[in-house]
C-alpha atoms as one frame of an Amber mdcrd trajectory, in Angstrom:
protein
   0.000   0.000   0.000   1.340   3.414  -0.995  -0.016   6.220   1.203   0.202
   9.882   0.233  -0.645  12.866   2.393  -2.187  15.727   0.418  -1.770  19.093
   2.139  -4.873  21.179   1.441  -5.677  24.776   2.393  -8.310  24.191   5.102
  -7.993  24.207   8.879  -5.446  21.902  10.512  -4.165  21.207  14.012  -1.462
  18.697  14.897  -2.568  15.737  17.014  -1.024  12.350  17.879  -3.669  10.665
  15.728  -2.746  12.804  12.735   0.971  12.154  13.302   0.256   8.418  13.216
  -1.849   8.718  10.051   0.869  10.538   8.110   3.866   8.598   9.433   5.977
   7.343   6.543   3.737   8.947   3.904   4.840  10.569   0.705   3.603  14.167
   0.612   2.184  16.502  -2.047   1.079  20.057  -1.262  -1.768  21.884  -3.007
  -1.080  25.626  -3.246  -1.630  27.216   0.225  -1.496  23.749   1.794   2.295
  24.094   1.783   1.842  26.166   4.947   0.818  23.014   6.841   4.170  21.409
   6.030   5.809  23.590   8.678   3.223  22.579  11.276   3.715  18.872  10.570
   7.477  18.930  10.029   7.171  17.674   6.451   8.871  18.544   3.162   6.628
  17.626   0.184   8.067  15.981  -2.892   5.806  18.118  -5.102   3.883  21.391
  -4.845   0.881  21.711  -7.190  -1.342  24.664  -8.085  -1.677  28.083  -9.642
   0.221  29.615  -6.699  -2.239  32.440  -6.149  -2.196  31.940  -2.363   1.405
  31.133  -1.442   2.145  31.709   2.266   4.652  34.467   3.045   8.104  33.812
   4.508   8.419  30.146   3.609  11.640  28.547   4.847  14.184  27.727   2.150
  13.496  23.975   2.129   9.789  24.518   1.407  10.324  27.336  -1.100  12.599
  24.943  -3.018   9.999  22.153  -3.354   9.537  21.243  -7.056   6.439  22.913
  -8.486   3.856  21.805 -11.005   2.231  25.047 -12.140  -1.256  25.423 -13.615
  -3.126  28.509 -14.882  -5.545  30.243 -12.513  -8.383  29.621 -14.990  -8.664
  25.835 -15.015 -11.352  23.167 -14.690  -9.980  21.476 -11.551  -9.130  22.755
  -8.079  -5.555  22.720  -6.839  -6.550  19.971  -4.414  -7.959  17.772  -7.166
  -4.787  18.296  -9.192  -2.636  17.298  -6.216  -4.720  14.146  -5.717  -4.356
  13.299  -9.410  -0.573  13.702  -9.104  -0.543  11.294  -6.149  -2.586   8.712
  -8.044  -0.207   9.002 -11.012   2.620   8.170  -8.578   0.888   5.001  -7.419
  -1.113   6.158  -4.401  -3.524   3.536  -3.072  -4.465   5.457   0.087  -4.802
   9.210   0.684  -4.771  11.354   3.813  -6.385  14.670   2.877  -4.991  16.991
   5.550  -6.683  20.385   5.756  -9.792  19.115   3.946 -12.284  21.069   6.098
 -12.872  24.715   6.939 -10.809  27.472   5.397 -12.188  30.261   3.245 -13.905
  28.111   0.604 -16.939  26.025   1.585 -17.221  24.882  -2.029 -13.724  23.364
  -1.854 -14.603  21.538   1.381 -17.717  20.080  -0.283 -15.621  19.016  -3.267
 -13.190  17.205  -0.965 -16.063  15.273   0.655 -17.683  14.242  -2.615 -14.352
  13.464  -4.291 -13.370  11.266  -1.339 -16.553   9.243  -1.855 -15.835   8.773
  -5.546 -12.233   7.736  -4.869 -13.277   5.240  -2.199 -15.812   3.680  -4.543
 -13.059   3.079  -7.094 -10.754   1.401  -4.580  -8.621   4.212  -3.135  -8.637
   4.440   0.660  -9.294   7.993   1.873  -9.394   9.802   5.191 -10.111  13.530
   5.374  -8.811  15.340   8.429  -8.385  18.662  10.167  -6.668  16.953  13.080
  -9.705  17.750  15.240 -12.250  16.010  13.005 -12.013  13.433  10.256 -14.156
  11.999   7.506 -14.224   8.445   6.180 -16.319   7.346   3.176 -18.737   4.519
   3.995 -18.749   1.715   1.460 -21.516  -0.857   1.193 -21.211  -3.540   3.846
 -19.938  -3.360   7.423 -17.068  -1.164   8.656 -15.531  -0.982  12.148 -13.878
   2.079  13.686 -11.365   2.611  16.486 -12.837   5.748  18.088 -12.924   5.928
  21.875 -16.123   6.093  23.904 -17.669   9.553  23.891 -16.432  10.471  20.408
 -19.046  12.572  18.615 -19.897  11.427  15.094 -22.410  12.007  12.331 -23.262
  10.121   9.158 -23.606  12.460   6.196 -25.847  11.079   3.479 -25.138  12.052
  -0.117 -28.257  10.180  -1.277 -31.177   8.282   0.217 -29.779   5.504   2.427
 -31.195   2.032   3.050 -30.175  -0.838   5.304 -28.246   1.470   7.621 -27.209
  -0.178  10.888 -25.202   1.595  13.594 -23.909  -0.435  16.558 -21.695   0.671
  19.444 -23.371   4.063  19.674 -25.520   6.023  22.116 -28.349   5.923  19.566
 -28.072   2.651  17.619 -29.943   2.060  14.387 -31.039  -1.223  12.839 -31.654
  -1.560   9.121 -33.240   1.881   8.759 -33.959   3.971   5.708 -32.772   7.589
   5.800 -34.060  10.154   3.326 -31.541  12.437   1.674 -31.334  15.626   3.739
 -32.608  13.990   6.958 -30.938  14.952  10.253 -31.567  11.513  11.797 -27.881
  10.556  11.648 -26.419  13.817  12.971 -24.699  14.078  16.408 -24.405  10.539
  17.711 -21.812   9.308  20.222 -19.562   6.237  20.354 -20.449   3.739  23.096
 -18.292   0.658  22.679 -16.797  -0.486  19.377 -18.467   1.518  16.619 -19.648
  -0.514  13.621 -21.636   0.836  10.690 -23.268  -1.227   7.961 -24.783   0.262
   4.822 -26.978  -1.616   2.375 -27.600   1.049  -0.249 -26.637   4.666  -0.905
 -23.677   6.982  -0.539 -22.543   8.299   2.830 -19.569   9.537   4.800 -18.755
   9.261   8.508 -17.674  12.531  10.125 -16.107  12.012  13.567 -14.576  14.361
  16.134 -11.749  12.438  17.870 -10.137  15.695  19.098 -12.968  18.214  19.613
 -11.864  21.820  19.888 -12.635  23.600  23.206 -15.390  25.753  21.725 -17.224
  22.689  20.356
């Protein structure tokens, strides 16, 4: 398995869980995501984008990272281009660091939907801000290692059917969930969390390191 960390421009804090997820990864930065390299102590092998939001005062080792430059007017985001570069280099698993928050809600939505598409075609994906993380839910049963008390939601990108949630404060058993329903928002891990999905497209959003204000 070849794991790549993609440094995106959203919010990011450093946590032990994130350090473990990126340990030994190859790294590609997408435009402003290069700023997270300093936080994580990483030097990317490639820096992709139109470079319209380059952080000021980059240290020499980051300023010297090889660049793949694209025009500002293009039909893909810098993040999508960085992911494509990782896949071209043989990535089979992706850690999308800085996938949430930031100035562009449309980019965050793109990261969520793109992660689902990638997972459905066989690429493992985790999206993370350090404080929260997203994991696409494939059909069948999936287990998770979150500790008791971890807040989580299941975000449906379509109608869902055959949804079972075990090891949670509010378990579900083979339920149908309409697209746009809030039924699966704000649950809590109680024991070993397992989620099974029979039909539909969904993503787990968990908060293993909630910020103080949350």
